[in-house]
mmCIF file of C-alpha atoms in Angstrom:
data_model
loop_
_atom_site.group_PDB
_atom_site.id
_atom_site.type_symbol
_atom_site.label_atom_id
_atom_site.label_comp_id
_atom_site.label_asym_id
_atom_site.label_seq_id
_atom_site.Cartn_x
_atom_site.Cartn_y
_atom_site.Cartn_z
ATOM 1 C CA MET P 15 12.206 30.338 -15.100
ATOM 2 C CA SER P 16 10.540 28.427 -17.880
ATOM 3 C CA GLN P 17 6.838 27.752 -17.821
ATOM 4 C CA ARG P 18 5.844 24.451 -16.285
ATOM 5 C CA PRO P 19 4.782 21.866 -18.893
ATOM 6 C CA GLY P 20 1.033 21.345 -19.153
ATOM 7 C CA TYR P 21 1.140 17.784 -17.865
ATOM 8 C CA LEU P 22 2.702 19.016 -14.619
ATOM 9 C CA GLN P 23 -0.056 21.442 -13.688
ATOM 10 C CA THR P 24 -1.372 20.797 -10.200
ATOM 11 C CA LYS P 25 -4.888 19.416 -9.849
ATOM 12 C CA ALA P 26 -7.215 19.870 -6.906
ATOM 13 C CA HIS P 27 -6.706 17.456 -4.030
ATOM 14 C CA TYR P 28 -9.191 14.992 -2.634
ATOM 15 C CA GLU P 29 -7.819 15.624 0.830
ATOM 16 C CA ILE P 30 -10.353 13.343 2.544
ATOM 17 C CA LEU P 31 -9.001 10.454 0.476
ATOM 18 C CA ASP P 32 -5.497 11.477 1.560
ATOM 19 C CA GLY P 33 -6.631 11.238 5.161
ATOM 20 C CA LEU P 34 -8.308 7.871 4.627
ATOM 21 C CA ARG P 35 -5.098 6.487 3.196
ATOM 22 C CA GLY P 36 -3.405 7.513 6.430
ATOM 23 C CA VAL P 37 -6.119 5.819 8.494
ATOM 24 C CA ALA P 38 -5.628 2.611 6.513
ATOM 25 C CA ALA P 39 -1.829 2.803 6.881
ATOM 26 C CA MET P 40 -2.110 3.153 10.649
ATOM 27 C CA MET P 41 -4.488 0.201 10.785
ATOM 28 C CA VAL P 42 -1.904 -1.845 8.881
ATOM 29 C CA VAL P 43 0.680 -1.046 11.558
ATOM 30 C CA LEU P 44 -1.732 -2.110 14.316
ATOM 31 C CA PHE P 45 -2.674 -5.253 12.408
ATOM 32 C CA HIS P 46 0.944 -6.321 12.007
ATOM 33 C CA THR P 47 1.698 -5.507 15.645
ATOM 34 C CA PHE P 48 -1.130 -7.685 16.925
ATOM 35 C CA GLU P 49 -0.236 -10.382 14.410
ATOM 36 C CA ALA P 50 2.892 -11.145 16.437
ATOM 37 C CA HIS P 51 0.604 -12.423 19.240
ATOM 38 C CA ALA P 52 -1.639 -14.547 17.022
ATOM 39 C CA GLY P 53 0.676 -17.550 16.951
ATOM 40 C CA GLY P 54 0.443 -17.785 13.181
ATOM 41 C CA SER P 55 -3.316 -18.414 13.282
ATOM 42 C CA VAL P 56 -5.659 -16.240 11.215
ATOM 43 C CA PHE P 57 -8.441 -17.191 13.637
ATOM 44 C CA ARG P 58 -6.695 -15.570 16.631
ATOM 45 C CA GLN P 59 -5.807 -12.265 15.014
ATOM 46 C CA ILE P 60 -7.192 -9.256 16.911
ATOM 47 C CA ILE P 61 -7.532 -6.735 14.068
ATOM 48 C CA ASN P 62 -8.404 -9.631 11.855
ATOM 49 C CA HIS P 63 -8.911 -8.025 8.457
ATOM 50 C CA GLY P 64 -6.251 -5.333 8.608
ATOM 51 C CA TYR P 65 -4.600 -6.813 5.528
ATOM 52 C CA LEU P 66 -7.564 -5.569 3.466
ATOM 53 C CA ALA P 67 -5.972 -2.121 3.681
ATOM 54 C CA VAL P 68 -3.792 -3.184 0.752
ATOM 55 C CA ASP P 69 -6.877 -3.806 -1.376
ATOM 56 C CA PHE P 70 -8.186 -0.383 -0.342
ATOM 57 C CA PHE P 71 -4.846 1.142 -1.377
ATOM 58 C CA PHE P 72 -5.124 -0.472 -4.814
ATOM 59 C CA LEU P 73 -8.629 0.983 -5.213
ATOM 60 C CA LEU P 74 -7.397 4.458 -4.271
ATOM 61 C CA SER P 75 -4.484 4.058 -6.657
ATOM 62 C CA GLY P 76 -6.737 3.287 -9.614
ATOM 63 C CA PHE P 77 -8.920 6.271 -8.763
ATOM 64 C CA VAL P 78 -5.960 8.629 -8.352
ATOM 65 C CA VAL P 79 -4.012 7.525 -11.411
ATOM 66 C CA ALA P 80 -7.088 7.927 -13.632
ATOM 67 C CA TYR P 81 -7.851 11.317 -12.086
ATOM 68 C CA ALA P 82 -4.309 12.604 -12.370
ATOM 69 C CA TYR P 83 -3.416 11.310 -15.834
ATOM 70 C CA ASP P 84 -6.420 10.370 -17.992
ATOM 71 C CA ASP P 85 -6.615 13.834 -19.547
ATOM 72 C CA ARG P 86 -2.863 14.437 -19.839
ATOM 73 C CA TRP P 87 -1.794 11.974 -22.492
ATOM 74 C CA GLY P 88 -1.842 14.563 -25.239
ATOM 75 C CA LYS P 89 0.767 16.528 -23.290
ATOM 76 C CA MET P 90 3.118 13.808 -22.025
ATOM 77 C CA THR P 91 4.785 10.608 -23.194
ATOM 78 C CA GLN P 92 4.764 7.203 -21.562
ATOM 79 C CA TRP P 93 8.280 7.857 -20.349
ATOM 80 C CA ASP P 94 7.119 11.095 -18.701
ATOM 81 C CA PHE P 95 4.483 9.067 -16.860
ATOM 82 C CA TYR P 96 6.947 6.402 -15.771
ATOM 83 C CA LYS P 97 9.405 9.019 -14.528
ATOM 84 C CA ARG P 98 6.722 10.699 -12.444
ATOM 85 C CA ARG P 99 5.642 7.410 -10.910
ATOM 86 C CA LEU P 100 9.229 6.382 -10.184
ATOM 87 C CA ILE P 101 9.987 9.749 -8.596
ATOM 88 C CA ARG P 102 6.868 9.453 -6.458
ATOM 89 C CA LEU P 103 7.393 5.898 -5.238
ATOM 90 C CA GLN P 104 10.995 4.785 -5.590
ATOM 91 C CA PRO P 105 12.828 6.934 -3.001
ATOM 92 C CA MET P 106 10.876 5.460 -0.092
ATOM 93 C CA ILE P 107 11.339 1.943 -1.447
ATOM 94 C CA VAL P 108 15.074 2.552 -1.156
ATOM 95 C CA MET P 109 14.636 3.872 2.388
ATOM 96 C CA GLY P 110 12.489 0.885 3.409
ATOM 97 C CA ASN P 111 15.189 -1.524 2.260
ATOM 98 C CA ILE P 112 17.929 0.420 4.026
ATOM 99 C CA ILE P 113 15.996 0.345 7.314
ATOM 100 C CA GLY P 114 15.308 -3.357 6.777
ATOM 101 C CA ALA P 115 19.004 -4.086 6.276
ATOM 102 C CA LEU P 116 20.045 -2.058 9.335
ATOM 103 C CA LEU P 117 17.599 -3.939 11.564
ATOM 104 C CA PHE P 118 17.986 -7.360 9.964
ATOM 105 C CA TYR P 119 20.193 -9.064 12.530
ATOM 106 C CA PHE P 120 17.961 -7.894 15.392
ATOM 107 C CA GLN P 121 15.245 -10.148 13.951
ATOM 108 C CA SER P 122 16.795 -13.544 14.621
ATOM 109 C CA CYS P 123 14.323 -15.959 16.232
ATOM 110 C CA PRO P 124 12.893 -19.444 15.615
ATOM 111 C CA MET P 125 10.213 -17.968 13.350
ATOM 112 C CA PHE P 126 12.868 -16.293 11.173
ATOM 113 C CA ASN P 127 15.172 -19.282 11.103
ATOM 114 C CA LEU P 128 17.461 -18.096 8.293
ATOM 115 C CA VAL P 129 18.415 -14.709 9.736
ATOM 116 C CA SER P 130 21.321 -15.757 11.936
ATOM 117 C CA ALA P 131 22.827 -17.915 9.166
ATOM 118 C CA THR P 132 22.690 -15.211 6.488
ATOM 119 C CA PRO P 133 26.069 -13.559 5.744
ATOM 120 C CA VAL P 134 26.368 -9.769 5.504
ATOM 121 C CA TRP P 135 27.226 -9.837 1.818
ATOM 122 C CA LYS P 136 23.945 -11.564 1.046
ATOM 123 C CA VAL P 137 21.947 -9.022 3.064
ATOM 124 C CA LEU P 138 23.651 -6.219 1.140
ATOM 125 C CA LEU P 139 22.941 -7.954 -2.161
ATOM 126 C CA VAL P 140 19.278 -8.380 -1.253
ATOM 127 C CA MET P 141 19.132 -4.711 -0.262
ATOM 128 C CA LEU P 142 20.574 -3.595 -3.611
ATOM 129 C CA VAL P 143 18.134 -5.805 -5.519
ATOM 130 C CA GLY P 144 15.345 -4.436 -3.328
ATOM 131 C CA PHE P 145 16.227 -0.922 -4.477
ATOM 132 C CA THR P 146 15.257 -1.960 -8.009
ATOM 133 C CA MET P 147 11.949 -3.641 -7.023
ATOM 134 C CA ILE P 148 13.048 -6.811 -8.859
ATOM 135 C CA PRO P 149 11.353 -9.629 -6.911
ATOM 136 C CA LEU P 150 13.549 -12.302 -5.367
ATOM 137 C CA LEU P 151 12.831 -15.966 -5.988
ATOM 138 C CA PRO P 152 12.267 -18.252 -2.970
ATOM 139 C CA SER P 153 15.786 -19.636 -3.494
ATOM 140 C CA MET P 154 17.182 -16.227 -2.448
ATOM 141 C CA ASP P 155 15.209 -16.152 0.804
ATOM 142 C CA ILE P 156 17.112 -14.803 3.817
ATOM 143 C CA ARG P 157 14.353 -15.000 6.416
ATOM 144 C CA GLY P 158 12.350 -18.192 5.983
ATOM 145 C CA TRP P 159 9.113 -16.666 4.679
ATOM 146 C CA GLN P 160 9.975 -16.793 0.960
ATOM 147 C CA GLU P 161 9.167 -13.099 0.518
ATOM 148 C CA MET P 162 9.987 -11.410 -2.771
ATOM 149 C CA HIS P 163 11.285 -8.471 -0.692
ATOM 150 C CA PRO P 164 12.529 -10.011 2.568
ATOM 151 C CA LEU P 165 14.037 -6.819 3.999
ATOM 152 C CA ASP P 166 10.793 -4.882 3.636
ATOM 153 C CA GLY P 167 7.830 -7.214 3.269
ATOM 154 C CA PRO P 168 5.145 -4.671 2.203
ATOM 155 C CA ALA P 169 7.176 -3.773 -0.893
ATOM 156 C CA TRP P 170 5.434 -6.704 -2.608
ATOM 157 C CA SER P 171 2.361 -4.519 -3.050
ATOM 158 C CA LEU P 172 4.492 -1.822 -4.700
ATOM 159 C CA PHE P 173 5.705 -4.464 -7.151
ATOM 160 C CA PHE P 174 2.068 -5.014 -8.152
ATOM 161 C CA GLU P 175 1.486 -1.256 -8.069
ATOM 162 C CA TYR P 176 4.168 -0.839 -10.718
ATOM 163 C CA ILE P 177 2.562 -3.576 -12.804
ATOM 164 C CA ALA P 178 -0.749 -1.724 -12.613
ATOM 165 C CA ASN P 179 0.899 1.515 -13.669
ATOM 166 C CA VAL P 180 2.550 -0.145 -16.657
ATOM 167 C CA LEU P 181 -0.760 -1.743 -17.697
ATOM 168 C CA TYR P 182 -2.431 1.641 -17.371
ATOM 169 C CA ALA P 183 0.163 3.377 -19.533
ATOM 170 C CA LEU P 184 0.237 0.634 -22.165
ATOM 171 C CA GLY P 185 -3.485 0.233 -22.700
ATOM 172 C CA LEU P 186 -5.937 0.702 -19.837
ATOM 173 C CA ARG P 187 -5.904 4.484 -20.270
ATOM 174 C CA LYS P 188 -7.176 4.075 -23.838
ATOM 175 C CA ILE P 189 -10.139 1.775 -23.292
ATOM 176 C CA SER P 190 -13.730 2.978 -23.141
ATOM 177 C CA ASN P 191 -15.808 2.964 -19.981
ATOM 178 C CA LYS P 192 -17.868 0.116 -21.409
ATOM 179 C CA ALA P 193 -14.788 -2.039 -21.943
ATOM 180 C CA LEU P 194 -13.469 -1.023 -18.523
ATOM 181 C CA SER P 195 -16.789 -2.075 -16.966
ATOM 182 C CA VAL P 196 -16.437 -5.511 -18.550
ATOM 183 C CA LEU P 197 -12.930 -5.835 -17.107
ATOM 184 C CA VAL P 198 -14.207 -4.777 -13.680
ATOM 185 C CA VAL P 199 -16.911 -7.459 -13.756
ATOM 186 C CA LEU P 200 -14.471 -10.142 -14.916
ATOM 187 C CA SER P 201 -11.886 -9.182 -12.292
ATOM 188 C CA ALA P 202 -14.601 -9.225 -9.613
ATOM 189 C CA GLY P 203 -15.406 -12.792 -10.651
ATOM 190 C CA PHE P 204 -11.698 -13.659 -10.490
ATOM 191 C CA LEU P 205 -11.542 -12.249 -6.952
ATOM 192 C CA ILE P 206 -14.747 -13.946 -5.788
ATOM 193 C CA HIS P 207 -13.554 -17.287 -7.144
ATOM 194 C CA LEU P 208 -10.377 -16.984 -5.082
ATOM 195 C CA LEU P 209 -12.225 -15.964 -1.937
ATOM 196 C CA VAL P 210 -15.205 -18.321 -1.993
ATOM 197 C CA TRP P 211 -13.810 -21.385 -3.756
ATOM 198 C CA GLY P 212 -10.144 -20.907 -2.997
ATOM 199 C CA PRO P 213 -8.192 -22.848 -0.367
ATOM 200 C CA ARG P 214 -8.020 -20.096 2.298
ATOM 201 C CA GLY P 215 -11.188 -18.017 2.339
ATOM 202 C CA ASP P 216 -9.166 -14.802 2.423
ATOM 203 C CA VAL P 217 -6.864 -12.645 0.284
ATOM 204 C CA ILE P 218 -3.824 -13.004 2.521
ATOM 205 C CA GLY P 219 -0.820 -13.359 0.256
ATOM 206 C CA GLY P 220 0.827 -12.007 -2.847
ATOM 207 C CA TRP P 221 4.300 -11.555 -1.416
ATOM 208 C CA SER P 222 6.137 -14.509 -2.948
ATOM 209 C CA VAL P 223 7.137 -15.515 -6.472
ATOM 210 C CA THR P 224 5.165 -18.758 -6.591
ATOM 211 C CA ALA P 225 2.168 -19.657 -8.727
ATOM 212 C CA GLU P 226 -0.202 -19.581 -5.739
ATOM 213 C CA GLN P 227 1.066 -16.269 -4.395
ATOM 214 C CA LEU P 228 1.093 -14.571 -7.801
ATOM 215 C CA HIS P 229 -2.484 -15.747 -8.310
ATOM 216 C CA ILE P 230 -3.452 -14.053 -5.052
ATOM 217 C CA GLY P 231 -1.483 -10.917 -5.877
ATOM 218 C CA PHE P 232 -3.109 -10.393 -9.264
ATOM 219 C CA ALA P 233 -6.575 -11.163 -7.888
ATOM 220 C CA ARG P 234 -6.021 -8.517 -5.206
ATOM 221 C CA LEU P 235 -4.696 -5.977 -7.693
ATOM 222 C CA LEU P 236 -6.982 -6.195 -10.702
ATOM 223 C CA PHE P 237 -10.451 -5.559 -9.340
ATOM 224 C CA PRO P 238 -9.595 -2.689 -6.964
ATOM 225 C CA PHE P 239 -7.361 -0.870 -9.438
ATOM 226 C CA LEU P 240 -9.803 -1.226 -12.340
ATOM 227 C CA ALA P 241 -12.786 -0.362 -10.140
ATOM 228 C CA GLY P 242 -10.982 2.739 -8.886
ATOM 229 C CA MET P 243 -10.394 3.867 -12.463
ATOM 230 C CA LEU P 244 -14.035 3.269 -13.369
ATOM 231 C CA LEU P 245 -15.311 5.016 -10.252
ATOM 232 C CA MET P 246 -13.332 8.122 -11.115
ATOM 233 C CA ARG P 247 -14.390 8.118 -14.750
ATOM 234 C CA VAL P 248 -18.140 7.716 -14.195
ATOM 235 C CA GLY P 249 -18.093 10.487 -11.611
ATOM 236 C CA LYS P 250 -20.345 8.781 -9.080
ATOM 237 C CA ARG P 251 -20.037 10.539 -5.718
ATOM 238 C CA ILE P 252 -21.909 10.119 -2.459
ATOM 239 C CA HIS P 253 -22.426 13.410 -0.646
ATOM 240 C CA VAL P 254 -22.410 12.988 3.132
ATOM 241 C CA ARG P 255 -21.598 15.639 5.689
ATOM 242 C CA GLY P 256 -18.675 14.672 7.886
ATOM 243 C CA ALA P 257 -17.479 12.162 5.298
ATOM 244 C CA PHE P 258 -13.968 11.861 6.712
ATOM 245 C CA ALA P 259 -15.222 10.767 10.137
ATOM 246 C CA TRP P 260 -17.830 8.400 8.718
ATOM 247 C CA CYS P 261 -15.462 6.852 6.197
ATOM 248 C CA SER P 262 -12.768 6.431 8.844
ATOM 249 C CA LEU P 263 -15.202 4.596 11.116
ATOM 250 C CA ILE P 264 -16.335 2.349 8.265
ATOM 251 C CA LEU P 265 -12.757 1.446 7.374
ATOM 252 C CA ILE P 266 -11.768 0.781 10.993
ATOM 253 C CA ALA P 267 -14.813 -1.455 11.421
ATOM 254 C CA ALA P 268 -14.162 -3.299 8.147
ATOM 255 C CA PHE P 269 -10.543 -3.961 9.099
ATOM 256 C CA SER P 270 -11.369 -4.965 12.686
ATOM 257 C CA ILE P 271 -14.222 -7.433 12.168
ATOM 258 C CA PRO P 272 -13.225 -10.878 13.532
ATOM 259 C CA ARG P 273 -12.698 -13.831 11.255
ATOM 260 C CA ILE P 274 -16.100 -15.077 10.050
ATOM 261 C CA GLY P 275 -16.711 -18.821 10.143
ATOM 262 C CA GLY P 276 -14.284 -21.506 11.278
ATOM 263 C CA PRO P 277 -11.885 -23.785 9.415
ATOM 264 C CA GLU P 278 -14.862 -25.763 8.094
ATOM 265 C CA HIS P 279 -16.560 -22.674 6.647
ATOM 266 C CA LEU P 280 -13.803 -20.727 4.935
ATOM 267 C CA TRP P 281 -16.228 -19.540 2.255
ATOM 268 C CA MET P 282 -18.080 -17.444 4.837
ATOM 269 C CA ASN P 283 -15.063 -15.273 5.477
ATOM 270 C CA GLY P 284 -14.443 -15.177 1.742
ATOM 271 C CA LEU P 285 -17.902 -13.753 1.176
ATOM 272 C CA TYR P 286 -17.264 -11.061 3.762
ATOM 273 C CA GLU P 287 -13.981 -10.032 2.180
ATOM 274 C CA ALA P 288 -15.548 -9.992 -1.289
ATOM 275 C CA PHE P 289 -18.303 -7.722 0.043
ATOM 276 C CA ALA P 290 -15.762 -5.434 1.710
ATOM 277 C CA ILE P 291 -13.566 -5.090 -1.384
ATOM 278 C CA ILE P 292 -16.277 -4.985 -4.049
ATOM 279 C CA VAL P 293 -18.952 -2.965 -2.236
ATOM 280 C CA VAL P 294 -17.732 -1.278 0.949
ATOM 281 C CA PHE P 295 -14.431 0.163 -0.281
ATOM 282 C CA PRO P 296 -15.864 1.745 -3.472
ATOM 283 C CA VAL P 297 -18.646 3.295 -1.380
ATOM 284 C CA VAL P 298 -16.057 4.715 1.023
ATOM 285 C CA VAL P 299 -14.063 6.235 -1.853
ATOM 286 C CA ALA P 300 -17.241 7.670 -3.404
ATOM 287 C CA MET P 301 -18.109 9.228 -0.036
ATOM 288 C CA GLY P 302 -14.609 10.582 0.484
ATOM 289 C CA ALA P 303 -14.541 12.083 -3.008
ATOM 290 C CA GLY P 304 -18.021 13.538 -2.582
ATOM 291 C CA ASP P 305 -17.291 15.819 0.358
ATOM 292 C CA ARG P 306 -14.815 18.584 1.093
ATOM 293 C CA VAL P 307 -12.514 18.651 4.049
ATOM 294 C CA VAL P 308 -13.479 21.092 6.787
ATOM 295 C CA ALA P 309 -10.906 23.871 7.106
ATOM 296 C CA GLY P 310 -9.013 23.811 10.376
ATOM 297 C CA VAL P 311 -8.346 20.714 12.443
ATOM 298 C CA GLU P 312 -9.835 18.211 9.996
ATOM 299 C CA GLU P 313 -7.862 19.707 7.129
ATOM 300 C CA ARG P 314 -4.606 19.505 9.082
ATOM 301 C CA VAL P 315 -5.337 15.941 10.183
ATOM 302 C CA CYS P 316 -6.079 14.800 6.636
ATOM 303 C CA ARG P 317 -2.977 16.507 5.319
ATOM 304 C CA PHE P 318 -0.748 14.952 7.975
ATOM 305 C CA MET P 319 -2.285 11.507 7.523
ATOM 306 C CA GLY P 320 -1.904 11.732 3.770
ATOM 307 C CA ASP P 321 1.685 12.928 4.044
ATOM 308 C CA ILE P 322 2.869 10.041 6.215
ATOM 309 C CA SER P 323 0.656 7.280 4.774
ATOM 310 C CA TYR P 324 3.102 5.969 2.186
ATOM 311 C CA PRO P 325 6.283 6.451 4.280
ATOM 312 C CA LEU P 326 4.567 4.736 7.212
ATOM 313 C CA TYR P 327 3.391 1.828 5.112
ATOM 314 C CA ILE P 328 6.734 1.201 3.437
ATOM 315 C CA THR P 329 9.039 1.674 6.468
ATOM 316 C CA HIS P 330 7.138 0.154 9.409
ATOM 317 C CA TYR P 331 7.632 -3.532 8.704
ATOM 318 C CA PRO P 332 11.307 -3.857 9.705
ATOM 319 C CA LEU P 333 10.134 -2.747 13.160
ATOM 320 C CA ILE P 334 7.447 -5.436 13.020
ATOM 321 C CA TYR P 335 10.102 -8.055 12.270
ATOM 322 C CA VAL P 336 12.039 -6.934 15.352
ATOM 323 C CA TYR P 337 8.911 -6.848 17.520
ATOM 324 C CA THR P 338 7.794 -10.285 16.312
ATOM 325 C CA ALA P 339 11.242 -11.730 17.017
ATOM 326 C CA TRP P 340 11.141 -10.273 20.545
ATOM 327 C CA VAL P 341 7.661 -11.671 21.222
ATOM 328 C CA THR P 342 8.517 -15.143 19.948
ATOM 329 C CA ARG P 343 11.966 -15.347 21.588
ATOM 330 C CA GLN P 344 10.753 -14.167 24.995
ATOM 331 C CA LYS P 345 7.255 -15.688 24.672
ATOM 332 C CA VAL P 346 5.817 -12.294 25.590
ATOM 333 C CA PRO P 347 2.082 -12.464 26.394
ATOM 334 C CA PHE P 348 -0.177 -9.869 24.855
ATOM 335 C CA ALA P 349 -0.796 -8.046 28.130
ATOM 336 C CA TYR P 350 2.940 -7.449 28.575
ATOM 337 C CA GLY P 351 3.508 -6.643 24.931
ATOM 338 C CA VAL P 352 1.185 -3.625 24.951
ATOM 339 C CA ALA P 353 3.928 -1.216 26.041
ATOM 340 C CA GLY P 354 6.222 -2.542 23.327
ATOM 341 C CA GLY P 355 3.430 -2.246 20.780
ATOM 342 C CA VAL P 356 2.770 1.375 21.729
ATOM 343 C CA LEU P 357 6.479 2.140 21.485
ATOM 344 C CA LEU P 358 6.589 0.446 18.080
ATOM 345 C CA PHE P 359 3.649 2.509 16.812
ATOM 346 C CA VAL P 360 5.193 5.780 17.983
ATOM 347 C CA ALA P 361 8.561 4.815 16.516
ATOM 348 C CA ALA P 362 6.968 3.848 13.199
ATOM 349 C CA VAL P 363 5.140 7.185 12.877
ATOM 350 C CA THR P 364 8.265 9.094 13.917
ATOM 351 C CA ILE P 365 10.468 7.271 11.401
ATOM 352 C CA ALA P 366 7.858 7.798 8.682
ATOM 353 C CA TYR P 367 7.596 11.528 9.349
ATOM 354 C CA GLY P 368 11.354 11.942 9.627
ATOM 355 C CA SER P 369 11.882 10.005 6.390
ATOM 356 C CA LEU P 370 9.284 12.166 4.665
ATOM 357 C CA LYS P 371 10.723 15.522 5.696
ATOM 358 C CA LEU P 372 14.440 14.778 5.794
ATOM 359 C CA TYR P 373 14.689 12.409 2.842
ATOM 360 C CA ASP P 374 11.624 11.764 0.670
ATOM 361 C CA GLU P 375 10.503 15.313 -0.050
ATOM 362 C CA PRO P 376 14.022 16.702 -0.681
ATOM 363 C CA VAL P 377 14.953 13.746 -2.892
ATOM 364 C CA ARG P 378 11.747 13.996 -4.915
ATOM 365 C CA LYS P 379 12.255 17.723 -5.285
ATOM 366 C CA TRP P 380 15.779 17.196 -6.627
ATOM 367 C CA LEU P 381 14.708 14.379 -8.946
ATOM 368 C CA SER P 382 11.817 16.430 -10.298
ATOM 369 C CA GLU P 383 14.062 19.413 -10.972
ATOM 370 C CA ARG P 384 16.699 17.179 -12.549
ATOM 371 C CA TYR P 385 14.513 14.924 -14.693
ATOM 372 C CA MET P 386 11.130 16.661 -15.061
ATOM 373 C CA GLY P 387 12.197 20.285 -15.378
ATOM 374 C CA THR P 388 10.031 21.426 -12.447
ATOM 375 C CA ARG P 389 11.094 24.084 -9.985
ATOM 376 C CA SER P 390 8.641 25.303 -7.379
ATOM 377 C CA GLU P 391 6.954 22.322 -5.766
ATOM 378 C CA GLY P 392 9.507 19.766 -6.846
ATOM 379 C CA GLY P 393 7.018 16.974 -7.400
ATOM 380 C CA VAL P 394 5.784 17.055 -3.813
ATOM 381 C CA ARG P 395 1.989 16.909 -3.455
ATOM 382 C CA LYS P 396 1.529 16.918 -7.215
ATOM 383 C CA ASP P 397 -0.759 13.993 -8.023
ATOM 384 C CA SER P 398 -4.032 15.015 -6.368
ATOM 385 C CA VAL P 399 -4.354 12.379 -3.664
ATOM 386 C CA LYS P 400 -0.621 11.761 -3.566
ATOM 387 C CA ALA P 401 -0.591 9.053 -6.174
ATOM 388 C CA ALA P 402 -0.346 5.502 -4.969
ATOM 389 C CA ARG P 403 -0.043 5.431 -1.193
#
């Protein structure tokens, strides 16, 4: 067996950050479940800021990519980097689209007004395009929400994740910390402008190929990803005992805080979200990176949460479509929807874990052996904190 190339050597894990990614992924599932009962109003949402988990994911991604690859560019090419990222992320994107296609016709309801009129051939075409991560234009919509990935809505954030990875490989990896700091400040201003002076007072959006949605998507991506890179490079860590528990509580609180201000004071909620993304999330990552996981139960919890975080995030939304269709068709009140919500959560975790063990890990192992020349670990658990989500 040949020696593993230098750029494939395993680095130490930040297992607390793995666990926090799992906490955020589970909060996303709860947020989307409760969203079905909000009647389309951001002011009635129960876990109101659960969508900020995406911005936290982008921050973690910047931190992890810089940690895993900044010192490896003398030993690997850009194509090596792209292959590793594709092997890490693409198999579950395929699975998310397959699940979305299988469940598509169970999602027909007045809210998803195009579902029942969409022919099978078009669903299959959208699924195949979804495998490639090429975003669909609104003219190819098959649901009524103008999503760039209508079979698996959250895949929009992976589209921006790939953009970030390309930007990193092309130039961000080469710039100095001083230049990176300037970009972080400028991107923070870009984000604050959207949140405080924008039309919504929140970062909800990014999932459609329109000027407004792309504006939101890039504003959400740039600051967290760049700040994550900078945070890793400067080495600032906050050492707190029991960091996993404290960071989990902070994240849950940040995601659960009710909408701040009413329709006449959108800027108030914008200020809160800017504070959460620019201040709270970097502090949480610095705390998570500054402590070690406690061997035993906490270690197993963090490992499990990290393992299922990405599969859960990328496969849960087809179930949300079905649940939302059921709630809107039957006009199910929240009190009666609790049992269905619990069942959805259990099913989402089960599907994520099954997809991980029966599909994602074996496929990544085969791809790594075939295209990266690795043998033992097969690309599984290779990029410190699991790479992006």
